[in-house]
Amino acid sequence: MSTPKKGNIFIISAASGTGKTTLVSRLLKHHGDIRVSISHTTRQAREGEVHGKHYYFIDIPKFENLIRENAFLEHAKVFDNYYGTSIEGVNLLREQGYDVILEIDIQGAEQVRRILPDACSIFILPPSFQILAERLIGRATDSEEVINKRLNKARHEIEQAFFFDYVVVNEDLDVAENDLLHIIKAHRLKQNSQQLFIENLLENS
Ligand code: 5GP
Protein backbone atom coordinates (compact mmCIF):
# COMPACT_ATOMS: atom_id res chain seq x y z
CA MET A 1 0.00 0.00 0.00
CA SER A 2 1.44 3.38 -0.94
CA THR A 3 1.80 5.92 1.83
CA PRO A 4 0.69 9.51 1.30
CA LYS A 5 3.69 11.78 1.45
CA LYS A 6 3.80 15.55 1.45
CA GLY A 7 7.06 16.87 0.07
CA ASN A 8 9.54 18.77 2.24
CA ILE A 9 10.58 22.36 1.76
CA PHE A 10 14.24 23.28 1.37
CA ILE A 11 15.21 26.93 1.47
CA ILE A 12 18.47 27.59 -0.33
CA SER A 13 20.05 31.03 -0.03
CA ALA A 14 23.45 32.51 -0.76
CA ALA A 15 25.21 35.72 -1.60
CA SER A 16 24.97 36.21 -5.37
CA GLY A 17 27.85 34.69 -7.33
CA THR A 18 28.14 31.75 -4.95
CA GLY A 19 26.99 29.25 -7.58
CA LYS A 20 23.64 28.56 -5.99
CA THR A 21 21.70 28.39 -9.27
CA THR A 22 24.24 26.02 -10.84
CA LEU A 23 24.12 23.78 -7.78
CA VAL A 24 20.34 23.67 -7.76
CA SER A 25 20.19 22.90 -11.51
CA ARG A 26 22.55 19.98 -10.97
CA LEU A 27 20.47 18.61 -8.13
CA LEU A 28 17.32 18.81 -10.25
CA LYS A 29 18.99 17.09 -13.16
CA HIS A 30 20.14 14.16 -11.05
CA HIS A 31 17.10 13.79 -8.80
CA GLY A 32 13.62 13.59 -10.31
CA ASP A 33 11.91 13.71 -6.92
CA ILE A 34 13.13 17.27 -6.24
CA ARG A 35 11.60 20.32 -7.90
CA VAL A 36 12.35 24.01 -7.67
CA SER A 37 9.60 26.54 -7.11
CA ILE A 38 9.41 28.95 -10.04
CA SER A 39 9.28 32.45 -8.62
CA HIS A 40 7.47 35.50 -9.93
CA THR A 41 9.62 38.54 -10.57
CA THR A 42 9.30 42.06 -11.93
CA ARG A 43 12.87 42.10 -13.26
CA GLN A 44 13.59 41.90 -16.98
CA ALA A 45 14.42 38.46 -18.36
CA ARG A 46 18.14 37.97 -19.05
CA GLU A 47 19.26 36.45 -22.31
CA GLY A 48 18.26 32.79 -22.47
CA GLU A 49 15.77 33.01 -19.61
CA VAL A 50 12.35 31.59 -20.37
CA HIS A 51 9.01 32.68 -18.88
CA GLY A 52 7.54 29.81 -16.87
CA LYS A 53 10.87 27.98 -16.69
CA HIS A 54 13.30 30.30 -14.93
CA TYR A 55 10.77 32.79 -13.60
CA TYR A 56 7.29 34.10 -14.24
CA PHE A 57 8.19 37.56 -15.51
CA ILE A 58 5.35 39.93 -14.64
CA ASP A 59 4.91 43.70 -14.34
CA ILE A 60 4.71 45.64 -11.07
CA PRO A 61 0.90 46.14 -11.04
CA LYS A 62 0.40 42.39 -11.53
CA PHE A 63 2.89 41.63 -8.75
CA GLU A 64 1.16 44.08 -6.41
CA ASN A 65 -2.18 42.44 -7.21
CA LEU A 66 -0.76 39.05 -6.23
CA ILE A 67 0.50 40.55 -2.94
CA ARG A 68 -3.01 41.90 -2.23
CA GLU A 69 -4.52 38.50 -3.02
CA ASN A 70 -2.10 36.87 -0.53
CA ALA A 71 -0.83 34.64 -3.33
CA PHE A 72 2.75 34.64 -2.02
CA LEU A 73 4.28 32.44 0.66
CA GLU A 74 6.97 35.14 0.83
CA HIS A 75 7.99 38.08 -1.26
CA ALA A 76 10.82 40.59 -1.17
CA LYS A 77 12.44 43.44 -3.03
CA VAL A 78 15.92 42.43 -4.18
CA PHE A 79 18.13 44.84 -6.15
CA ASP A 80 15.16 47.12 -7.02
CA ASN A 81 12.98 44.25 -8.30
CA TYR A 82 10.24 42.26 -6.66
CA TYR A 83 10.49 38.49 -6.25
CA GLY A 84 7.88 36.16 -4.76
CA THR A 85 7.10 32.48 -4.16
CA SER A 86 3.60 31.35 -5.11
CA ILE A 87 1.77 29.46 -2.35
CA GLU A 88 -0.28 27.59 -4.94
CA GLY A 89 2.76 26.50 -6.94
CA VAL A 90 4.58 25.19 -3.86
CA ASN A 91 1.53 23.37 -2.47
CA LEU A 92 0.81 21.69 -5.78
CA LEU A 93 4.33 20.24 -5.93
CA ARG A 94 4.31 19.17 -2.27
CA GLU A 95 0.97 17.44 -2.66
CA GLN A 96 2.37 15.51 -5.60
CA GLY A 97 5.07 14.28 -3.20
CA TYR A 98 7.96 16.35 -4.58
CA ASP A 99 10.48 17.94 -2.28
CA VAL A 100 10.51 21.62 -3.16
CA ILE A 101 13.52 23.90 -3.26
CA LEU A 102 12.95 27.60 -2.69
CA GLU A 103 15.92 29.38 -4.18
CA ILE A 104 15.31 32.71 -2.50
CA ASP A 105 17.12 35.63 -0.89
CA ILE A 106 17.74 36.08 2.86
CA GLN A 107 14.62 38.23 3.40
CA GLY A 108 12.42 35.54 1.85
CA ALA A 109 14.25 32.83 3.81
CA GLU A 110 13.49 34.62 7.06
CA GLN A 111 9.79 34.85 6.18
CA VAL A 112 9.52 31.17 5.24
CA ARG A 113 11.38 30.03 8.38
CA ARG A 114 8.82 31.94 10.44
CA ILE A 115 5.76 30.60 8.58
CA LEU A 116 7.02 27.03 8.05
CA PRO A 117 9.32 26.09 10.95
CA ASP A 118 9.69 22.56 9.54
CA ALA A 119 11.35 23.89 6.39
CA CYS A 120 15.04 23.02 6.15
CA SER A 121 17.25 26.03 5.45
CA ILE A 122 20.62 25.81 3.75
CA PHE A 123 23.08 28.63 3.13
CA ILE A 124 25.72 28.33 0.42
CA LEU A 125 29.02 30.10 1.10
CA PRO A 126 31.82 30.99 -1.30
CA PRO A 127 35.27 29.69 -0.25
CA SER A 128 36.51 33.29 0.04
CA PHE A 129 35.58 36.88 -0.76
CA GLN A 130 38.31 37.00 -3.39
CA ILE A 131 36.75 34.06 -5.25
CA LEU A 132 33.29 35.57 -4.93
CA ALA A 133 34.50 38.82 -6.56
CA GLU A 134 36.17 36.89 -9.38
CA ARG A 135 33.01 34.88 -10.05
CA LEU A 136 30.83 37.99 -10.16
CA ILE A 137 33.14 39.76 -12.61
CA GLY A 138 33.55 36.59 -14.71
CA ARG A 139 29.80 36.19 -15.03
CA ALA A 140 29.64 39.51 -16.95
CA THR A 141 25.87 39.42 -17.26
CA ASP A 142 25.57 42.50 -15.06
CA SER A 143 26.98 46.02 -15.30
CA GLU A 144 29.92 47.09 -13.12
CA GLU A 145 27.55 49.14 -11.00
CA VAL A 146 25.36 46.08 -10.36
CA ILE A 147 28.43 43.91 -9.56
CA ASN A 148 29.66 46.45 -6.99
CA LYS A 149 26.21 46.64 -5.47
CA ARG A 150 26.10 42.84 -5.21
CA LEU A 151 29.57 42.63 -3.63
CA ASN A 152 28.68 45.26 -1.03
CA LYS A 153 25.57 43.32 -0.22
CA ALA A 154 27.39 39.99 -0.04
CA ARG A 155 28.95 40.63 3.36
CA HIS A 156 25.59 41.52 4.86
CA GLU A 157 24.01 38.44 3.25
CA ILE A 158 26.76 36.12 4.50
CA GLU A 159 26.20 37.37 8.07
CA GLN A 160 22.74 35.76 7.78
CA ALA A 161 24.33 32.30 7.42
CA PHE A 162 24.20 32.05 11.24
CA PHE A 163 20.41 31.70 11.07
CA PHE A 164 20.32 28.75 8.67
CA ASP A 165 20.15 25.06 9.63
CA TYR A 166 23.02 24.01 7.34
CA VAL A 167 25.95 25.72 5.64
CA VAL A 168 27.60 24.38 2.48
CA VAL A 169 30.85 25.81 1.11
CA ASN A 170 30.86 25.79 -2.68
CA GLU A 171 34.52 25.32 -3.52
CA ASP A 172 34.03 22.25 -5.71
CA LEU A 173 30.66 21.75 -7.43
CA ASP A 174 30.67 17.94 -7.07
CA VAL A 175 31.46 18.10 -3.36
CA ALA A 176 28.88 20.85 -2.73
CA GLU A 177 26.19 18.96 -4.66
CA ASN A 178 26.93 15.85 -2.65
CA ASP A 179 26.76 17.83 0.60
CA LEU A 180 23.37 19.22 -0.41
CA LEU A 181 22.11 15.77 -1.22
CA HIS A 182 23.18 14.42 2.17
CA ILE A 183 21.36 17.25 3.90
CA ILE A 184 18.22 16.55 1.86
CA LYS A 185 18.39 12.83 2.64
CA ALA A 186 18.94 13.42 6.37
CA HIS A 187 16.03 15.86 6.50
CA ARG A 188 13.74 13.33 4.79
CA LEU A 189 14.54 10.85 7.59
CA LYS A 190 13.65 13.26 10.41
CA GLN A 191 10.78 12.01 12.52
CA ASN A 192 8.48 14.91 11.71
CA SER A 193 9.06 14.40 7.98
CA GLN A 194 7.91 10.80 8.41
CA GLN A 195 4.82 11.30 10.57
CA LEU A 196 2.43 10.25 7.81
CA PHE A 197 4.40 7.06 7.28
CA ILE A 198 4.41 6.21 11.01
CA GLU A 199 0.66 6.92 11.34
CA ASN A 200 -0.09 4.83 8.25
CA LEU A 201 2.02 1.96 9.54
CA LEU A 202 0.22 1.98 12.88
CA GLU A 203 -3.22 2.24 11.25
CA ASN A 204 -2.51 -0.87 9.28
CA SER A 205 -0.92 -2.83 12.13
P1 5GP B 1 18.40 36.92 -9.92
O1 5GP B 1 17.74 38.18 -10.35
O2 5GP B 1 19.88 36.97 -10.01
O3 5GP B 1 17.79 35.72 -10.61
O4 5GP B 1 18.05 36.74 -8.37
C1 5GP B 1 18.39 37.73 -7.44
C2 5GP B 1 18.11 37.22 -6.04
O5 5GP B 1 16.70 37.02 -5.85
C3 5GP B 1 18.74 35.86 -5.74
O6 5GP B 1 19.29 35.90 -4.43
C4 5GP B 1 17.58 34.91 -5.79
O7 5GP B 1 17.76 33.78 -4.97
C5 5GP B 1 16.48 35.79 -5.23
N1 5GP B 1 15.15 35.27 -5.54
C6 5GP B 1 14.74 34.59 -6.63
N2 5GP B 1 13.45 34.26 -6.52
C7 5GP B 1 13.03 34.72 -5.32
C8 5GP B 1 11.79 34.67 -4.61
O8 5GP B 1 10.78 34.13 -5.04
N3 5GP B 1 11.76 35.28 -3.40
C9 5GP B 1 12.84 35.90 -2.83
N4 5GP B 1 12.70 36.44 -1.63
N5 5GP B 1 14.02 35.96 -3.48
C10 5GP B 1 14.12 35.37 -4.69
Coordinates of C-alpha atoms in Angstrom, one line a residue, residues 11 72-77 83-85 104-117:
I11 CA 15.2 26.9 1.5
F72 CA 2.7 34.6 -2.0
L73 CA 4.3 32.4 0.7
E74 CA 7.0 35.1 0.8
H75 CA 8.0 38.1 -1.3
A76 CA 10.8 40.6 -1.2
K77 CA 12.4 43.4 -3.0
Y83 CA 10.5 38.5 -6.3
G84 CA 7.9 36.2 -4.8
T85 CA 7.1 32.5 -4.2
I104 CA 15.3 32.7 -2.5
D105 CA 17.1 35.6 -0.9
I106 CA 17.7 36.1 2.9
Q107 CA 14.6 38.2 3.4
G108 CA 12.4 35.5 1.9
A109 CA 14.2 32.8 3.8
E110 CA 13.5 34.6 7.1
Q111 CA 9.8 34.9 6.2
V112 CA 9.5 31.2 5.2
R113 CA 11.4 30.0 8.4
R114 CA 8.8 31.9 10.4
I115 CA 5.8 30.6 8.6
L116 CA 7.0 27.0 8.1
P117 CA 9.3 26.1 10.9

